[in-house]
Amino acid sequence: MGTQGKLSARERLQILLDPESLVETGVLGHHRATAFGMQRVEAPGDGVITGYGRLAGRTVCVAAEDFAVMGGSIGEMHAGKVSRILELALRLGVPFIQLNESGGARIQEGVVALDRLSEIFRQNTLASGVIPQISVVFGPAAGGAVYSPALTDFTVMTRSACMFVTGPDVIRTVTHEEVSFEDLGGGEVHNRQSGVAHFLADDDRQAIALVRELLGYLPDNNASEPPAVASGEPPRPDEALRDLIPRDHTRAYDIKQVIARVSDAGQFLEIQAHFAPNVVVGFARLRGRPVGVVANQPRVMAGTLDVDASDKAARFVRTCDAFNLPLVTLVDIPGYLPGTDQEHRGLIRHGAKLLYAYAEASVPKLTVILRKAVGGGYIAMSSRGLGADYVLALPDAEVAVLGAEGAANILLKNGQATPEDREAFLREYREELAHPYHAARRGVVDDVIDASEIRPRLIAALEGLRGKTVDRPVKKHGNIPL
Ligand code: HXC
């Protein structure tokens, strides 16, 4: 864990919030422990600054852990202050932002520390889907300090941060493994491998700038609209999209270039950019209105969905649905990733999460099939059957149960047909089924459009879908596959 570019808890809050806007709560809060010499330990604010203030003019509630006070460890008072400000955020219907750096439950306070820590987790859970919750981890988040960030909507980690449930010492004792803090739970590990973090920032300032940018796409709560900007770019046809999306279905291209050309001012805030890069998710604006974008990335694993990509996309779809962000799905997928490794890791249940998330989402859902939408991939990527409100396809798109060759292998009993029979089958398959006009005639695609028209057609469709309502059966809650 490096210390470059590290700020104090108070400095972080100063940068995060609008000047002079912090109203601090529990300023004199202090632990009441006496054992282990604790009666002599001075702990200003009990190691956490809590309060509310303004961020770009909007009210937010904040908690910033102070590692200089007993390693930011979470005791009775520390946890109580965090729970209380989180509860206030929920009552006010405003975002909660926590700036974390902590050694976990305060060891000297025993089970009381664990008990109060659990209350934070309960508050995080109650607030989930009601107000946006964002965590930034600047240094260690050890043991119990990891789970509040994990229960929030977004976690930013700096390169000095490190998150782990059990640290290198415990691991050495139990498994005899030698591992550094960084290799165990550094920012790179949690952004690339585990998927625990959503953003990797070079330093504290960049992390805080990311929070401000992120909040620009999110509403105050689930009953309000995400903030639209008046300066949204007008719709305009864009010829360059024709060249960006190759007609040759075997050629790779960068879906992020397509997203940039479709979005206002080319701006796209990518989320989990380093994790499961075969699917791309993030926020953009269409004519000033924030939307969530989900897209296959043909450059990585041909844009297939594997277990991690399914998890990533499903969580993002649910985040957008919770906070009233319409979903724009750009489809170019040959299917789920085949292989024993994927099947044994639970591709069925992970893949099901994405079906569940799209089917459950009640926000406007727009889909554009760019090239391939095949089999399970067709279904999973916001298909009509899962509830897409408007589906567009490009003229060369292949929309089918299987690719032509795969269909021939199965229906012609692999190898038994003559080359002529096979050729005839492939021709008929391509003419009858594997194009968007079949899908359009069957009503699962609403229109076939030129690539240059993607942006104006999405903007027009979105405009008309404002105020969409969805009837749902009454239930306590669903049971998403995990
Ligand atoms: C009380 C703690 C503490 C803790 C750190 N400190 N963690 N005090 N309770 N959990 C204190 C240290 O004693 C030290 O006090 C000061 O904070 C700074 O810590 P250092 O170790 O000197 O700093 P550093 O070398 O940077 O290492 C940071 C650290 C390490 C990696 C976080 O302190 C550490 O490993 N702490 C324990 C982590 C842990 O196992 N936590 C789990 C707790 S159980 P002085 O007075 O010397 O300055 C838990 C429940 C799990 O959280 C529940 C799971 C759901």
Coordinates of C-alpha atoms and ligand atoms in Angstrom, one line a residue:
M1 CA 0.0 0.0 0.0
G2 CA 1.6 3.2 -1.1
T3 CA 1.0 6.6 0.4
Q4 CA 1.4 8.8 -2.7
G5 CA -1.2 11.5 -3.1
K6 CA -2.9 10.6 0.2
L7 CA -5.0 13.2 2.0
S8 CA -6.5 13.4 5.5
A9 CA -10.1 12.6 6.1
R10 CA -10.9 16.2 6.5
E11 CA -9.0 17.2 3.3
R12 CA -11.0 14.6 1.4
L13 CA -14.3 16.0 2.5
Q14 CA -13.1 19.5 1.7
I15 CA -12.5 18.4 -1.9
L16 CA -15.6 16.3 -2.2
L17 CA -18.1 18.9 -0.9
D18 CA -18.9 22.4 -2.1
P19 CA -16.9 25.0 -0.1
E20 CA -18.0 25.6 3.5
S21 CA -21.1 23.4 3.1
L22 CA -20.3 20.6 5.6
V23 CA -22.6 20.5 8.7
E24 CA -20.9 18.0 11.0
T25 CA -22.8 15.6 13.2
G26 CA -21.6 13.9 16.4
V27 CA -18.5 16.2 16.5
L28 CA -17.6 15.3 20.1
G29 CA -18.6 11.6 19.9
H30 CA -16.1 9.5 21.8
H31 CA -15.7 5.9 22.8
R32 CA -16.4 4.8 26.4
A33 CA -14.1 1.8 26.5
T34 CA -11.7 1.5 29.5
A35 CA -10.0 -1.9 29.1
F36 CA -6.6 -2.3 27.5
G37 CA -5.7 1.2 28.5
M38 CA -8.5 2.7 26.4
Q39 CA -9.5 5.2 29.1
R40 CA -6.3 7.0 28.2
V41 CA -6.9 6.9 24.4
E42 CA -8.1 10.2 23.0
A43 CA -10.1 9.5 19.8
P44 CA -11.3 12.7 18.1
G45 CA -14.8 12.1 16.6
D46 CA -14.1 8.4 17.4
G47 CA -12.3 8.1 14.1
V48 CA -15.0 9.2 11.7
I49 CA -16.3 12.6 10.5
T50 CA -20.0 12.5 9.7
G51 CA -22.5 15.1 8.4
Y52 CA -24.3 16.5 5.5
G53 CA -23.3 19.1 2.9
R54 CA -23.7 20.0 -0.7
L55 CA -22.1 18.5 -3.8
A56 CA -22.6 20.5 -7.0
G57 CA -25.5 22.2 -5.2
R58 CA -27.2 18.9 -4.2
T59 CA -27.5 17.8 -0.5
V60 CA -25.6 14.6 0.3
C61 CA -24.8 12.8 3.6
V62 CA -21.2 11.8 4.2
A63 CA -19.0 9.7 6.5
A64 CA -15.2 10.0 6.3
E65 CA -13.0 7.6 8.3
D66 CA -9.9 9.0 10.0
F67 CA -7.1 6.5 9.9
A68 CA -5.1 8.7 12.1
V69 CA -7.5 7.9 15.0
M70 CA -6.9 4.3 16.0
G71 CA -6.5 3.2 12.4
G72 CA -10.1 4.3 11.6
S73 CA -11.2 1.2 13.5
I74 CA -15.0 0.9 14.0
G75 CA -16.1 1.0 17.6
E76 CA -19.5 1.6 19.2
M77 CA -19.5 5.4 18.7
H78 CA -17.8 5.3 15.3
A79 CA -20.4 2.9 13.9
G80 CA -23.3 4.7 15.6
K81 CA -22.3 7.9 13.9
V82 CA -22.2 6.2 10.5
S83 CA -25.5 4.4 11.0
R84 CA -27.2 7.7 12.1
I85 CA -26.0 9.7 9.1
L86 CA -27.0 6.9 6.8
E87 CA -30.4 6.8 8.4
L88 CA -30.7 10.6 7.9
A89 CA -29.7 10.2 4.2
L90 CA -32.6 7.8 3.8
R91 CA -35.0 10.2 5.6
L92 CA -33.9 13.1 3.4
G93 CA -33.9 11.0 0.3
V94 CA -30.3 12.1 -0.6
P95 CA -27.2 10.2 -1.7
F96 CA -24.8 8.7 0.9
I97 CA -21.1 8.9 0.2
Q98 CA -18.5 7.2 2.5
L99 CA -14.8 7.7 2.4
N100 CA -13.2 4.6 3.9
E101 CA -9.9 3.8 5.5
S102 CA -10.2 1.4 8.4
G103 CA -8.7 -1.5 10.2
G104 CA -12.1 -3.0 10.7
A105 CA -14.0 -3.7 13.9
R106 CA -12.3 -2.1 16.9
I107 CA -10.7 -5.1 18.6
Q108 CA -10.7 -3.6 22.2
E109 CA -14.4 -3.0 22.2
G110 CA -15.3 -6.7 21.6
V111 CA -18.7 -7.8 20.5
V112 CA -20.2 -4.3 20.9
A113 CA -18.1 -3.2 18.0
L114 CA -19.3 -6.1 15.9
D115 CA -22.9 -5.4 16.9
R116 CA -22.8 -1.7 15.9
L117 CA -20.9 -2.6 12.7
S118 CA -23.8 -4.9 11.8
E119 CA -26.2 -2.0 12.2
I120 CA -24.3 -0.2 9.4
F121 CA -24.8 -3.2 7.2
R122 CA -28.5 -3.2 8.0
Q123 CA -28.8 0.5 7.2
N124 CA -26.8 0.0 3.9
T125 CA -29.3 -2.8 3.0
L126 CA -32.4 -0.8 3.9
A127 CA -31.1 2.2 1.9
S128 CA -30.2 0.0 -1.1
G129 CA -32.3 0.9 -4.1
V130 CA -33.7 3.9 -2.4
I131 CA -30.8 6.3 -2.3
P132 CA -27.5 6.0 -4.2
Q133 CA -24.7 4.9 -2.0
I134 CA -21.1 5.4 -3.0
S135 CA -17.9 4.2 -1.2
V136 CA -14.4 5.3 -1.8
V137 CA -11.6 3.3 -0.3
F138 CA -8.3 5.2 0.2
G139 CA -6.2 2.9 2.3
P140 CA -6.8 -0.4 4.1
A141 CA -10.4 -1.7 4.5
A142 CA -9.8 -4.7 6.6
G143 CA -12.2 -7.3 8.0
G144 CA -15.6 -5.8 8.8
A145 CA -14.6 -2.6 7.0
V146 CA -15.1 -4.3 3.6
Y147 CA -18.7 -5.1 3.8
S148 CA -20.3 -1.7 4.0
P149 CA -18.6 -0.7 0.7
A150 CA -19.6 -4.1 -0.8
L151 CA -23.3 -3.3 0.2
T152 CA -23.2 0.1 -1.6
D153 CA -23.9 0.7 -5.2
F154 CA -20.4 1.7 -6.3
T155 CA -16.9 1.3 -4.8
V156 CA -14.0 3.4 -5.9
M157 CA -10.5 2.2 -4.9
T158 CA -7.3 4.2 -5.1
R159 CA -4.0 2.6 -5.9
S160 CA -3.1 3.0 -2.2
A161 CA -6.2 1.1 -1.1
C162 CA -6.4 -2.5 -0.1
M163 CA -9.5 -4.6 0.8
F164 CA -9.5 -8.0 2.4
V165 CA -11.6 -10.1 4.8
T166 CA -8.6 -11.9 6.3
G167 CA -5.2 -10.3 6.1
P168 CA -1.8 -11.7 5.1
D169 CA -0.9 -12.7 8.7
V170 CA -4.1 -14.8 9.1
I171 CA -3.6 -16.3 5.6
R172 CA 0.0 -17.3 6.5
T173 CA -1.1 -19.0 9.7
V174 CA -4.0 -20.9 8.1
T175 CA -2.9 -21.8 4.6
H176 CA 0.9 -21.0 4.8
E177 CA 0.5 -18.8 1.8
E178 CA 2.8 -15.7 1.6
V179 CA 1.0 -12.7 0.0
S180 CA 1.4 -9.0 0.1
F181 CA -1.4 -6.6 0.9
E182 CA -1.4 -5.4 -2.7
D183 CA -1.5 -8.9 -4.3
L184 CA -4.2 -9.9 -1.8
G185 CA -6.6 -7.0 -2.2
G186 CA -5.1 -4.0 -3.9
G187 CA -6.9 -1.7 -6.3
E188 CA -5.8 -3.7 -9.3
V189 CA -6.9 -7.0 -7.9
H190 CA -10.4 -5.8 -7.0
N191 CA -10.9 -3.9 -10.3
R192 CA -9.6 -6.7 -12.6
Q193 CA -10.0 -10.0 -10.9
S194 CA -12.6 -10.0 -8.1
G195 CA -15.0 -7.4 -9.5
V196 CA -15.4 -5.9 -5.9
A197 CA -14.5 -2.4 -7.1
H198 CA -16.1 -0.4 -9.9
F199 CA -13.4 2.2 -10.4
L200 CA -9.6 2.4 -10.0
A201 CA -8.2 5.9 -9.2
D202 CA -4.6 6.9 -9.3
D203 CA -4.9 9.0 -6.1
D204 CA -7.3 10.5 -3.6
R205 CA -8.1 13.5 -5.8
Q206 CA -8.9 11.5 -8.8
A207 CA -11.1 9.2 -6.7
I208 CA -13.1 12.1 -5.4
A209 CA -13.4 13.6 -8.9
L210 CA -14.9 10.3 -10.0
V211 CA -17.5 10.4 -7.3
R212 CA -18.6 13.9 -8.4
E213 CA -18.8 12.7 -12.0
L214 CA -20.7 9.6 -11.1
L215 CA -23.3 11.5 -9.0
G216 CA -24.0 13.6 -12.1
Y217 CA -25.8 10.6 -13.6
L218 CA -27.7 9.6 -10.5
P219 CA -30.9 10.9 -9.0
D220 CA -31.2 11.9 -5.3
N221 CA -33.4 8.9 -4.7
N222 CA -35.6 6.2 -6.4
A223 CA -38.6 8.5 -6.6
S224 CA -36.8 11.2 -8.6
E225 CA -35.4 11.4 -12.1
P226 CA -31.7 11.4 -12.9
P227 CA -30.4 14.9 -13.5
A228 CA -30.8 15.9 -17.1
V229 CA -28.6 18.7 -18.6
A230 CA -30.2 21.4 -20.8
S231 CA -27.3 21.5 -23.2
G232 CA -27.9 18.0 -24.6
E233 CA -26.6 17.6 -28.1
P234 CA -29.3 17.4 -30.8
P235 CA -29.9 14.1 -32.6
R236 CA -27.8 13.9 -35.8
P237 CA -27.3 11.1 -38.3
D238 CA -23.7 9.8 -38.2
E239 CA -22.3 8.2 -41.3
A240 CA -19.1 7.2 -39.5
L241 CA -21.0 4.5 -37.7
R242 CA -21.3 2.5 -40.9
D243 CA -17.6 2.1 -41.1
L244 CA -17.1 1.5 -37.4
I245 CA -19.3 -1.6 -37.4
P246 CA -17.7 -4.0 -39.9
R247 CA -20.0 -5.9 -42.2
D248 CA -17.8 -8.9 -41.9
H249 CA -19.2 -10.7 -38.9
T250 CA -15.8 -12.2 -38.0
R251 CA -14.0 -8.9 -37.7
A252 CA -13.5 -7.4 -34.3
Y253 CA -14.1 -3.7 -33.5
D254 CA -14.2 -1.5 -30.4
I255 CA -17.7 -1.1 -29.1
K256 CA -16.6 1.9 -27.0
Q257 CA -16.1 3.9 -30.2
V258 CA -19.7 3.1 -31.2
I259 CA -20.9 4.1 -27.7
A260 CA -19.0 7.4 -27.9
R261 CA -20.5 8.3 -31.3
V262 CA -24.0 7.6 -30.1
S263 CA -23.7 9.5 -26.8
D264 CA -23.9 13.3 -26.2
A265 CA -20.5 14.9 -26.7
G266 CA -18.9 11.4 -26.9
Q267 CA -19.0 11.2 -23.2
F268 CA -19.3 7.8 -21.5
L269 CA -18.5 7.0 -17.9
E270 CA -17.5 3.3 -18.0
I271 CA -18.1 1.2 -14.9
Q272 CA -16.0 -1.8 -14.0
A273 CA -13.8 -1.0 -17.1
H274 CA -11.2 -3.6 -16.1
F275 CA -13.5 -6.4 -15.0
A276 CA -15.1 -8.8 -17.6
P277 CA -14.2 -6.4 -20.4
N278 CA -16.2 -8.7 -22.9
V279 CA -19.2 -6.7 -21.8
V280 CA -19.1 -2.9 -21.4
V281 CA -21.4 -1.0 -19.0
G282 CA -21.6 2.6 -18.0
F283 CA -23.5 5.9 -18.1
A284 CA -24.0 8.3 -21.0
R285 CA -26.5 11.0 -22.0
L286 CA -28.9 11.1 -24.9
R287 CA -30.0 14.6 -25.6
G288 CA -29.2 15.5 -22.0
R289 CA -30.9 12.6 -20.3
P290 CA -28.7 10.1 -18.5
V291 CA -29.0 6.5 -19.6
G292 CA -27.3 3.2 -18.7
V293 CA -25.5 1.5 -21.6
V294 CA -24.9 -2.3 -21.8
A295 CA -22.9 -3.5 -24.8
N296 CA -21.1 -6.6 -25.9
Q297 CA -17.4 -5.9 -26.7
P298 CA -16.5 -7.9 -29.9
R299 CA -12.8 -7.1 -29.2
V300 CA -12.7 -9.3 -26.1
M301 CA -13.7 -13.0 -26.3
A302 CA -15.8 -12.1 -29.4
G303 CA -18.3 -10.3 -27.0
T304 CA -19.6 -13.6 -25.5
L305 CA -21.1 -13.6 -22.0
D306 CA -19.2 -15.6 -19.4
V307 CA -20.0 -15.8 -15.6
D308 CA -18.2 -12.6 -14.8
A309 CA -19.8 -10.6 -17.7
S310 CA -23.2 -11.9 -16.7
D311 CA -22.7 -10.8 -13.1
K312 CA -21.4 -7.4 -14.2
A313 CA -24.2 -6.7 -16.6
A314 CA -26.9 -8.0 -14.3
R315 CA -25.8 -5.8 -11.4
F316 CA -25.6 -2.8 -13.6
V317 CA -29.1 -3.3 -15.1
R318 CA -30.5 -3.5 -11.5
T319 CA -28.6 -0.3 -10.5
C320 CA -30.1 1.5 -13.5
D321 CA -33.6 0.1 -12.8
A322 CA -33.4 1.1 -9.2
F323 CA -32.5 4.7 -10.0
N324 CA -34.7 5.3 -13.0
L325 CA -32.0 5.3 -15.7
P326 CA -33.4 4.0 -19.1
L327 CA -31.4 1.1 -20.5
V328 CA -29.8 1.2 -23.9
T329 CA -28.5 -2.2 -25.0
L330 CA -26.1 -2.6 -27.9
V331 CA -26.0 -6.2 -29.1
D332 CA -23.3 -8.0 -30.9
I333 CA -23.0 -11.5 -29.4
P334 CA -22.4 -15.0 -30.7
G335 CA -23.7 -16.5 -27.5
Y336 CA -22.7 -17.5 -24.0
L337 CA -19.1 -18.6 -23.7
P338 CA -18.8 -22.4 -24.2
G339 CA -16.6 -24.6 -22.1
T340 CA -16.4 -26.9 -19.1
D341 CA -14.8 -24.2 -17.0
Q342 CA -17.7 -21.9 -17.6
E343 CA -20.3 -24.6 -17.1
H344 CA -18.7 -25.8 -13.9
R345 CA -18.4 -22.3 -12.5
G346 CA -22.1 -21.9 -12.8
L347 CA -22.8 -20.3 -16.2
I348 CA -26.4 -21.4 -15.8
R349 CA -27.0 -19.5 -12.6
H350 CA -24.8 -16.5 -13.4
G351 CA -26.3 -16.3 -16.9
A352 CA -29.8 -16.4 -15.3
K353 CA -29.0 -13.3 -13.3
L354 CA -28.9 -11.2 -16.5
L355 CA -32.2 -12.7 -17.7
Y356 CA -33.7 -11.9 -14.4
A357 CA -32.4 -8.4 -14.2
Y358 CA -33.6 -7.4 -17.6
A359 CA -37.0 -9.1 -17.2
E360 CA -37.5 -7.4 -13.8
A361 CA -36.4 -3.9 -15.0
S362 CA -39.3 -1.6 -15.4
V363 CA -37.4 1.4 -16.8
P364 CA -37.6 2.1 -20.6
K365 CA -35.5 -0.5 -22.4
L366 CA -34.1 0.2 -25.9
T367 CA -32.2 -2.4 -27.8
V368 CA -30.1 -2.1 -31.0
I369 CA -28.9 -5.3 -32.6
L370 CA -25.7 -4.3 -34.4
R371 CA -24.4 -7.5 -35.9
K372 CA -25.0 -10.8 -34.2
A373 CA -27.8 -11.7 -31.7
V374 CA -27.6 -15.5 -31.5
G375 CA -29.3 -18.0 -29.3
G376 CA -29.0 -17.4 -25.5
G377 CA -27.1 -14.2 -26.3
Y378 CA -30.1 -12.9 -28.3
I379 CA -32.4 -13.6 -25.3
A380 CA -30.1 -12.3 -22.6
M381 CA -29.3 -8.9 -24.2
S382 CA -32.6 -7.2 -23.6
S383 CA -34.7 -9.1 -26.1
R384 CA -38.4 -8.3 -26.8
G385 CA -39.4 -11.4 -24.9
L386 CA -37.7 -10.2 -21.8
G387 CA -39.6 -6.9 -22.1
A388 CA -37.6 -4.6 -24.4
D389 CA -39.8 -1.6 -25.3
Y390 CA -38.2 -0.8 -28.6
V391 CA -35.8 -3.0 -30.6
L392 CA -33.9 -1.9 -33.7
A393 CA -31.6 -3.9 -35.9
L394 CA -29.0 -3.0 -38.6
P395 CA -29.6 -4.5 -42.1
D396 CA -26.7 -7.0 -41.9
A397 CA -27.6 -8.2 -38.4
E398 CA -27.9 -12.0 -37.9
V399 CA -30.7 -12.8 -35.5
A400 CA -31.1 -16.6 -35.1
V401 CA -31.2 -19.6 -32.8
L402 CA -27.7 -20.7 -34.0
G403 CA -25.2 -19.4 -36.6
A404 CA -25.8 -21.0 -40.1
E405 CA -22.8 -23.4 -39.8
G406 CA -23.9 -24.6 -36.3
A407 CA -27.4 -25.1 -37.5
A408 CA -26.2 -27.1 -40.4
N409 CA -24.0 -29.3 -38.2
I410 CA -27.0 -30.2 -36.0
L411 CA -29.8 -30.5 -38.6
L412 CA -27.7 -32.3 -41.3
K413 CA -26.4 -34.8 -38.8
N414 CA -22.8 -33.5 -39.1
G415 CA -20.9 -35.0 -42.0
Q416 CA -23.6 -37.2 -43.5
A417 CA -24.9 -34.6 -46.0
T418 CA -23.3 -34.0 -49.4
P419 CA -21.5 -30.7 -49.9
E420 CA -24.3 -29.7 -52.2
D421 CA -26.9 -30.5 -49.6
R422 CA -25.0 -28.5 -47.0
E423 CA -24.6 -25.5 -49.4
A424 CA -28.3 -25.5 -50.2
F425 CA -29.1 -25.7 -46.4
L426 CA -26.8 -22.8 -45.6
R427 CA -28.3 -20.7 -48.4
E428 CA -31.9 -21.4 -47.3
Y429 CA -31.0 -20.7 -43.6
R430 CA -29.4 -17.4 -44.5
E431 CA -32.3 -16.4 -46.7
E432 CA -35.1 -17.5 -44.5
L433 CA -34.0 -17.0 -40.9
A434 CA -30.6 -15.5 -40.2
H435 CA -31.4 -11.8 -41.0
P436 CA -33.3 -9.0 -39.2
Y437 CA -36.2 -8.9 -41.6
H438 CA -37.5 -12.3 -40.4
A439 CA -37.3 -11.0 -36.8
A440 CA -39.0 -7.7 -37.9
R441 CA -41.8 -9.6 -39.6
R442 CA -42.3 -11.7 -36.5
G443 CA -42.5 -8.5 -34.4
V444 CA -39.4 -9.1 -32.2
V445 CA -37.6 -6.3 -34.0
D446 CA -39.5 -3.0 -34.4
D447 CA -37.5 -1.6 -37.3
V448 CA -34.4 -2.2 -39.4
I449 CA -32.3 0.9 -39.7
D450 CA -29.1 2.2 -41.2
A451 CA -26.2 2.5 -38.7
S452 CA -26.1 6.2 -39.2
E453 CA -29.6 6.5 -37.7
I454 CA -28.8 4.8 -34.3
R455 CA -28.6 8.0 -32.2
P456 CA -31.6 9.9 -33.6
R457 CA -33.8 6.8 -33.5
L458 CA -32.8 6.1 -29.8
I459 CA -33.4 9.7 -28.8
A460 CA -36.9 9.7 -30.5
A461 CA -37.8 6.3 -28.9
L462 CA -36.6 7.4 -25.5
E463 CA -38.6 10.6 -25.6
G464 CA -41.8 8.7 -26.2
L465 CA -41.2 6.2 -23.4
R466 CA -41.1 8.8 -20.6
G467 CA -43.6 8.0 -17.9
K468 CA -43.7 4.3 -18.8
T469 CA -45.4 2.2 -16.1
V470 CA -45.3 -1.5 -15.5
D471 CA -47.7 -3.7 -13.5
R472 CA -46.0 -6.3 -11.3
P473 CA -47.6 -9.0 -9.1
V474 CA -47.5 -8.1 -5.4
K475 CA -44.7 -10.0 -3.6
K476 CA -42.3 -9.5 -0.8
H477 CA -39.3 -9.7 -3.1
G478 CA -38.1 -11.8 -5.9
N479 CA -35.3 -14.4 -5.6
I480 CA -32.6 -13.5 -8.1
P481 CA -30.3 -16.4 -8.9
L482 CA -26.9 -15.7 -7.2
Ligands
HXC1 C1 -8.2 -1.5 16.9 C2 -6.7 -1.0 15.2 C3 -7.4 -2.0 14.4 C4 -8.5 -2.6 14.8 C5 -5.7 -1.1 13.3 N1 -5.7 -0.6 14.5 N2 -6.7 -2.0 13.2 N3 -7.1 -0.8 16.5 N4 -8.9 -2.4 16.1 N5 -9.2 -3.5 14.1 C6 -4.7 0.4 15.0 C7 -3.3 -0.2 15.2 O1 -3.2 -0.8 16.5 C8 -2.5 1.1 15.2 O2 -2.6 1.7 16.5 C9 -3.2 2.0 14.2 O3 -4.6 1.5 14.1 C10 -2.6 1.9 12.8 O4 -2.4 0.5 12.5 P1 -1.0 0.0 12.0 O5 -1.1 -1.5 12.0 O6 0.1 0.6 12.7 O7 -1.1 0.5 10.5 P2 -0.6 -0.2 9.1 O8 0.7 -0.8 9.3 O9 -0.9 0.8 8.0 O10 -1.7 -1.5 8.9 C11 -3.0 -1.2 8.8 C12 -3.8 -2.6 8.9 C13 -3.4 -3.3 10.2 C14 -3.5 -3.4 7.7 C15 -5.3 -2.2 8.8 O11 -3.6 -2.4 11.3 C16 -4.3 -4.5 10.4 O12 -4.1 -5.5 9.8 N6 -5.3 -4.3 11.3 C17 -6.1 -5.4 11.7 C18 -7.0 -5.8 10.6 C19 -8.0 -6.8 11.0 O13 -7.7 -8.0 11.1 N7 -9.2 -6.4 11.2 C20 -10.3 -7.3 11.4 C21 -10.9 -6.9 12.8 S1 -12.2 -8.1 13.0 P3 -1.4 2.6 17.1 O14 -1.9 2.9 18.5 O15 -0.2 1.6 17.1 O16 -1.2 3.8 16.2 C22 -13.5 -7.5 12.1 C23 -14.7 -8.3 12.0 C24 -14.9 -9.0 10.7 O17 -13.4 -6.5 11.5 C25 -16.4 -9.1 10.4 C26 -16.5 -9.6 9.0 C27 -18.0 -9.3 8.6

